[in-house]
Coordinates of C-alpha atoms in Angstrom, one line a residue:
M1 CA 289.9 220.0 109.7
K2 CA 286.5 218.8 107.8
K3 CA 285.0 217.7 111.2
A4 CA 285.7 221.0 112.8
L5 CA 284.1 222.9 109.9
A6 CA 281.0 220.8 110.0
A7 CA 280.7 221.3 113.7
V8 CA 281.0 225.1 113.3
L9 CA 278.2 225.1 110.6
L10 CA 275.9 223.0 112.8
M11 CA 276.4 225.5 115.8
A12 CA 275.7 228.4 113.6
L13 CA 272.4 226.8 112.2
G14 CA 271.3 226.1 115.8
W15 CA 271.9 229.6 116.8
G16 CA 269.9 231.0 113.8
N17 CA 266.9 228.9 114.6
L18 CA 267.0 229.9 118.1
V19 CA 267.0 233.6 117.1
L20 CA 264.0 233.1 114.7
A21 CA 262.1 231.4 117.4
Q22 CA 262.6 234.1 119.8
D23 CA 261.5 236.8 117.2
K24 CA 258.3 235.0 116.2
P25 CA 255.2 236.6 117.6
T26 CA 253.2 234.4 119.8
A27 CA 249.4 233.9 119.4
P28 CA 247.3 235.7 122.0
A29 CA 246.2 233.6 125.0
G30 CA 243.0 231.7 124.5
T31 CA 243.3 231.6 120.6
S32 CA 243.2 228.1 119.1
G33 CA 243.8 227.0 115.5
I34 CA 246.3 228.1 113.0
Q35 CA 246.5 231.9 112.1
S36 CA 249.0 231.6 109.3
Q37 CA 248.7 230.6 105.7
N38 CA 252.1 228.9 105.9
I39 CA 251.7 225.2 105.6
M40 CA 254.6 224.7 108.1
D41 CA 252.6 226.3 110.8
V42 CA 249.8 223.8 110.7
K43 CA 249.2 222.2 114.1
P44 CA 246.9 219.4 115.3
D45 CA 245.0 221.7 117.5
A46 CA 243.1 223.2 114.5
S47 CA 240.4 220.6 114.7
L48 CA 239.5 221.9 118.1
D49 CA 238.0 225.1 116.7
P50 CA 234.2 225.4 117.1
G51 CA 232.4 224.5 113.9
Y52 CA 235.4 222.8 112.5
A53 CA 233.4 220.0 110.8
Q54 CA 231.0 222.6 109.3
Q55 CA 233.7 224.8 107.8
T56 CA 233.6 225.6 104.1
N57 CA 236.6 224.9 101.9
A58 CA 237.6 228.6 102.2
E59 CA 237.3 228.6 106.0
R60 CA 239.3 225.4 106.3
A61 CA 242.0 227.0 104.2
K62 CA 242.5 229.7 106.9
V63 CA 243.3 227.3 109.6
Q64 CA 244.7 224.3 107.7
P65 CA 246.2 225.4 104.3
G66 CA 246.0 222.7 101.7
N67 CA 243.3 220.8 103.5
N68 CA 240.5 220.6 101.0
A69 CA 238.3 218.1 102.8
P70 CA 235.1 220.1 102.8
M71 CA 235.2 220.3 99.0
W72 CA 235.9 216.6 98.6
R73 CA 233.2 215.8 101.1
Q74 CA 230.7 217.7 98.9
V75 CA 232.0 216.0 95.8
G76 CA 231.5 212.6 97.5
A77 CA 227.9 213.5 98.5
G78 CA 226.9 214.2 94.9
V79 CA 226.7 218.0 95.2
T80 CA 226.8 219.7 91.8
G81 CA 229.3 222.4 91.4
Y82 CA 229.9 225.0 88.7
S83 CA 230.9 224.2 85.2
S84 CA 231.4 226.3 82.2
L85 CA 230.1 223.6 79.9
P86 CA 226.6 224.1 78.4
K87 CA 223.9 222.0 80.2
S88 CA 222.6 220.9 76.8
Q89 CA 225.8 219.1 76.0
A90 CA 227.1 218.1 79.4
P91 CA 224.1 218.1 81.9
E92 CA 226.3 216.5 84.6
A93 CA 229.5 218.3 84.0
G94 CA 229.4 219.9 87.4
N95 CA 228.8 216.5 89.2
L96 CA 231.8 214.2 89.6
I97 CA 230.4 211.6 92.0
Q98 CA 226.6 210.6 91.8
P99 CA 224.3 210.8 94.8
F100 CA 223.7 207.8 97.1
V101 CA 221.2 205.1 96.1
Q102 CA 220.4 201.5 96.8
Y103 CA 219.5 199.3 94.0
P104 CA 218.2 195.6 94.6
G105 CA 221.3 193.7 95.5
S106 CA 223.5 196.6 96.3
M107 CA 224.7 198.6 99.4
F108 CA 223.5 202.1 100.0
T109 CA 226.3 204.0 98.3
N110 CA 226.8 206.3 95.3
A111 CA 225.0 205.3 92.3
G112 CA 228.2 204.4 90.2
E113 CA 229.4 202.0 92.9
A114 CA 225.8 200.7 93.4
W115 CA 225.5 199.8 89.7
R116 CA 228.9 198.2 89.8
Q117 CA 227.9 196.0 92.8
V118 CA 224.8 194.8 91.0
R119 CA 226.7 194.1 87.7
N120 CA 229.6 192.2 89.3
N121 CA 227.8 190.5 92.2
W122 CA 224.6 189.5 90.5
L123 CA 224.2 190.0 86.8
I124 CA 227.4 188.5 85.7
P125 CA 227.6 185.5 88.1
Y126 CA 223.9 184.5 88.1
G127 CA 223.3 185.4 84.4
G128 CA 226.2 183.3 83.4
A129 CA 225.2 180.5 85.6
L130 CA 221.6 180.5 84.0
L131 CA 222.9 180.3 80.5
L132 CA 225.3 177.4 81.5
I133 CA 222.4 175.6 83.2
V134 CA 220.1 175.9 80.2
L135 CA 222.9 174.8 77.9
G136 CA 223.5 171.7 80.2
A137 CA 219.8 171.0 80.2
I138 CA 219.6 171.1 76.4
A139 CA 222.7 168.8 76.2
L140 CA 221.2 166.3 78.6
F141 CA 217.9 166.3 76.7
Y142 CA 219.8 165.7 73.3
W143 CA 221.8 162.9 75.1
R144 CA 218.6 161.1 76.2
K145 CA 216.2 161.8 73.3
G146 CA 218.5 162.7 70.3
T147 CA 216.9 164.3 67.3
L148 CA 213.1 163.8 67.2
Q149 CA 212.4 161.8 64.0
L150 CA 209.2 161.2 62.1
H151 CA 207.4 158.1 63.0
G152 CA 205.7 157.7 59.7
T153 CA 207.1 157.8 56.1
E154 CA 207.1 161.0 54.2
T155 CA 204.4 161.3 51.5
G156 CA 206.4 163.7 49.1
R157 CA 203.4 166.1 49.3
K158 CA 204.4 169.4 50.7
I159 CA 202.5 172.1 52.7
E160 CA 203.7 175.6 52.8
R161 CA 204.4 176.4 56.6
F162 CA 206.1 179.8 56.1
T163 CA 205.7 182.4 53.4
P164 CA 208.7 184.2 52.0
L165 CA 207.7 187.4 54.0
E166 CA 207.5 185.4 57.2
R167 CA 210.9 183.7 56.5
S168 CA 212.5 187.0 55.7
A169 CA 211.3 188.6 58.9
H170 CA 212.5 185.6 60.9
W171 CA 215.9 185.3 59.4
A172 CA 216.7 189.1 59.6
N173 CA 215.6 188.9 63.3
A174 CA 217.5 185.7 64.0
I175 CA 220.8 186.9 62.3
A176 CA 220.6 190.2 64.3
F177 CA 220.0 188.3 67.5
I178 CA 223.0 186.0 67.0
I179 CA 225.3 189.1 66.3
L180 CA 223.9 190.7 69.5
A181 CA 224.1 187.5 71.6
V182 CA 227.7 186.8 70.6
S183 CA 229.0 190.3 71.1
G184 CA 227.0 190.6 74.4
I185 CA 228.4 187.3 75.7
V186 CA 232.0 188.3 74.8
M187 CA 231.5 191.8 76.3
A188 CA 230.0 190.5 79.6
F189 CA 231.8 187.2 80.2
G190 CA 234.8 187.3 77.7
K191 CA 237.3 188.3 80.3
F192 CA 236.7 185.0 82.2
F193 CA 237.1 182.6 79.3
L194 CA 238.4 184.4 76.3
H195 CA 240.9 187.0 77.7
P196 CA 243.2 184.4 79.3
V197 CA 243.5 182.6 76.0
I198 CA 243.9 185.4 73.4
G199 CA 245.6 188.1 75.6
G200 CA 244.7 191.7 76.4
T201 CA 245.6 193.3 73.1
L202 CA 243.6 190.9 70.8
F203 CA 240.8 190.8 73.3
G204 CA 240.6 194.6 73.3
W205 CA 240.4 194.9 69.5
L206 CA 237.8 192.1 69.5
T207 CA 235.6 193.6 72.1
Y208 CA 235.9 197.0 70.2
V209 CA 234.7 195.5 66.9
L210 CA 231.9 193.6 68.6
K211 CA 230.7 196.6 70.5
N212 CA 230.2 198.5 67.2
A213 CA 228.6 195.5 65.7
H214 CA 226.4 195.3 68.7
N215 CA 225.3 198.9 68.4
F216 CA 224.5 198.6 64.7
A217 CA 222.7 195.2 65.0
G218 CA 220.5 196.5 67.7
P219 CA 218.2 198.8 65.4
V220 CA 217.9 196.0 62.9
F221 CA 216.8 193.6 65.6
A222 CA 214.3 196.3 66.8
V223 CA 212.6 196.8 63.4
S224 CA 212.7 193.0 62.5
L225 CA 211.1 192.2 66.0
V226 CA 208.1 194.5 65.3
I227 CA 207.7 192.8 62.0
V228 CA 207.9 189.4 63.5
I229 CA 205.3 190.2 66.2
I230 CA 202.8 191.7 63.6
T231 CA 203.5 188.7 61.2
F232 CA 203.0 186.0 63.6
V233 CA 200.6 187.3 66.3
R234 CA 197.4 185.9 64.9
D235 CA 198.6 182.3 64.9
N236 CA 199.9 182.8 68.4
L237 CA 196.7 183.7 70.1
P238 CA 195.9 181.4 73.0
R239 CA 193.4 178.5 72.4
K240 CA 191.8 176.1 74.7
E241 CA 193.8 173.2 73.3
D242 CA 197.0 174.9 74.6
I243 CA 196.1 174.0 78.1
T244 CA 196.1 170.3 77.3
W245 CA 199.4 170.7 75.6
L246 CA 201.0 172.5 78.6
V247 CA 199.6 170.1 81.1
K248 CA 201.1 167.1 79.3
G249 CA 204.4 168.9 78.5
G250 CA 203.6 168.6 74.8
G251 CA 204.2 164.9 74.9
L252 CA 208.0 165.4 74.2
L253 CA 208.8 162.9 76.9
G254 CA 206.5 160.4 75.4
E255 CA 206.2 158.7 72.1
H256 CA 203.7 161.1 70.4
E257 CA 203.2 164.8 70.6
I258 CA 200.0 166.5 71.9
P259 CA 197.8 167.8 68.9
S260 CA 198.3 171.6 68.3
H261 CA 197.5 174.2 65.8
R262 CA 200.1 176.0 63.6
F263 CA 202.1 176.8 66.8
N264 CA 202.0 174.7 70.0
A265 CA 201.7 176.1 73.4
G266 CA 205.3 176.1 74.0
E267 CA 205.9 178.2 70.9
K268 CA 203.3 180.6 72.1
V269 CA 204.9 181.0 75.5
L270 CA 208.2 181.8 73.6
F271 CA 206.3 184.2 71.5
W272 CA 204.5 186.1 74.2
G273 CA 207.2 185.8 76.9
G274 CA 210.4 185.9 74.9
V275 CA 209.6 187.7 71.7
F276 CA 206.9 190.2 72.8
L277 CA 207.6 191.0 76.5
L278 CA 211.3 190.5 76.8
G279 CA 212.0 191.5 73.2
L280 CA 210.3 194.8 73.7
I281 CA 212.1 195.4 77.0
V282 CA 215.4 194.6 75.4
V283 CA 214.8 196.8 72.5
G284 CA 213.5 199.8 74.6
S285 CA 216.5 199.6 77.1
G286 CA 218.8 199.0 74.2
L287 CA 217.6 202.2 72.3
V288 CA 218.2 204.2 75.5
L289 CA 221.8 202.9 75.7
D290 CA 222.4 203.7 72.2
K291 CA 220.9 207.3 72.8
L292 CA 218.3 206.8 70.1
V293 CA 215.3 207.8 72.2
P294 CA 214.4 211.6 71.7
G295 CA 213.7 213.8 74.6
L296 CA 216.0 212.1 77.1
D297 CA 218.9 213.8 78.9
Y298 CA 220.8 210.5 79.2
L299 CA 222.1 211.0 82.7
R300 CA 224.4 208.5 84.2
G301 CA 221.7 207.2 86.6
D302 CA 219.3 206.7 83.7
M303 CA 221.9 204.8 81.7
Q304 CA 222.9 202.5 84.7
V305 CA 219.2 201.6 85.3
A306 CA 218.7 201.0 81.5
H307 CA 221.7 198.7 81.5
M308 CA 220.5 196.6 84.5
I309 CA 217.1 196.2 82.9
H310 CA 218.7 195.5 79.5
A311 CA 221.0 192.9 81.0
V312 CA 218.3 191.1 83.0
A313 CA 215.8 190.9 80.0
T314 CA 218.6 189.9 77.7
V315 CA 219.8 186.9 79.7
L316 CA 216.2 185.7 80.3
M317 CA 215.4 186.0 76.5
M318 CA 218.7 184.3 75.6
A319 CA 217.8 181.4 77.9
M320 CA 214.4 181.0 76.3
F321 CA 215.8 181.4 72.6
M322 CA 218.4 178.7 73.3
G323 CA 215.7 176.1 73.6
H324 CA 214.0 177.5 70.4
I325 CA 217.3 177.4 68.5
Y326 CA 217.9 173.8 69.6
M327 CA 214.4 172.6 68.5
G328 CA 214.7 174.5 65.2
T329 CA 218.0 172.9 64.3
I330 CA 219.2 169.5 65.6
G331 CA 216.4 168.9 68.1
M332 CA 213.6 168.1 65.5
A333 CA 214.1 166.7 62.1
G334 CA 212.6 168.9 59.4
A335 CA 212.3 172.0 61.5
Y336 CA 215.3 173.8 60.0
Y337 CA 214.1 172.7 56.5
A338 CA 210.7 174.3 57.2
M339 CA 212.2 177.7 57.9
K340 CA 214.9 177.4 55.1
T341 CA 212.4 176.5 52.3
G342 CA 209.1 177.4 53.8
Y343 CA 207.7 173.8 53.2
V344 CA 207.1 170.6 55.3
D345 CA 205.9 167.2 54.4
E346 CA 202.3 166.2 55.1
T347 CA 203.6 163.6 57.6
W348 CA 205.6 166.3 59.5
A349 CA 202.5 168.5 59.8
R350 CA 200.3 165.6 60.9
E351 CA 202.7 164.5 63.7
H352 CA 203.9 167.8 65.0
H353 CA 200.9 170.0 64.3
E354 CA 197.9 167.7 63.9
L355 CA 195.2 170.3 64.4
W356 CA 196.8 172.7 61.8
Y357 CA 197.1 169.8 59.4
D358 CA 193.4 168.9 59.9
D359 CA 192.3 172.4 59.2
I360 CA 194.4 172.3 55.9
Q361 CA 192.8 168.9 55.0
A362 CA 189.3 170.4 55.7
G363 CA 190.0 173.4 53.5
K364 CA 189.9 176.0 56.4
I365 CA 193.5 177.0 55.7
P366 CA 195.2 177.0 52.3
A367 CA 198.1 174.6 51.9
Q368 CA 199.7 177.1 49.6
R369 CA 199.6 180.8 50.7
S370 CA 202.1 182.3 48.4
Q371 CA 202.4 182.0 44.6
P372 CA 203.5 180.2 42.7
A373 CA 203.0 176.8 44.3
A374 CA 206.0 174.6 44.8
P375 CA 206.1 171.2 43.1
G376 CA 204.2 168.5 45.2
V377 CA 202.4 171.0 47.3
T378 CA 198.9 169.6 48.5
A379 CA 196.2 171.2 46.6
K380 CA 193.9 172.3 49.3
A381 CA 192.3 175.7 49.3

């Protein structure tokens, strides 16, 4: 009984479809495409219409309802559409996908994808490799040379190497740099060495905290950097003796250092290359990323370029500062004490900066530049 009833229903449906097919009007001869808004009427031959590829989205809807390819083609090409948001607050609200560009190291593609290719294929792997190479070179140097000790005996007589103002500027800049470096390394490379260890939840909270610390430490680094440059620029001006120091590598691989003034040629290279040039580039691009530079629209393309410049300059500066941090801590005995207290022993000054020590002994430079004098300071003025 059930089988018979099912057969009757199927026959009735087939007869109804046949009647509908006979009643449907046929398109005039020679007409191609779809002449109905019913999605069920779409046929493959719509693409044969003249000018099919140049149709607007409204024209395409007439022959292929639901086909929004023209609109998405414009979106992918970076065409700016209409947006009710004010330009002053959202200058790119009508633009979903950026226009095509080609950065060094990327394919010719939309700007967002080009930036991603530069970051993931160049900045992250090669930047990380550079930092690891420098770290390995420092470890090798320490393994072979150890901490550079004084050859002579300390006299107990002190010379003021850094004034309180100079030390304050240095430590403010150094602390801000450490915060920026640690947070930047975690944000850039943390997913490779930290995320697998602590998990996604803790890593997310950590990067959130470090990102905010990065944003607040940036302006402190910028202000202290300017003070450091103004404070130390005079003693970092090039001298003819610097050429000899550079040619002989400062004598670091030998038994005795090459005579130098208050700062040797290596420290001057760090000052002009790392502090002045790279430091100002890092600060400038960082202020753009923090949206602290007035008059800029802060478009996505501008921010992407600023990020790439910021990343390259930061990695190079960190590589240079790693050597400076090493020599200022465990690399040279007495160097950290000099920046901590401001004073060095006469023997330290004579062995590491002989020309500076000679000028002090000759009375050209005062041994005590701030008041009052510390106990045991050499009385030269």
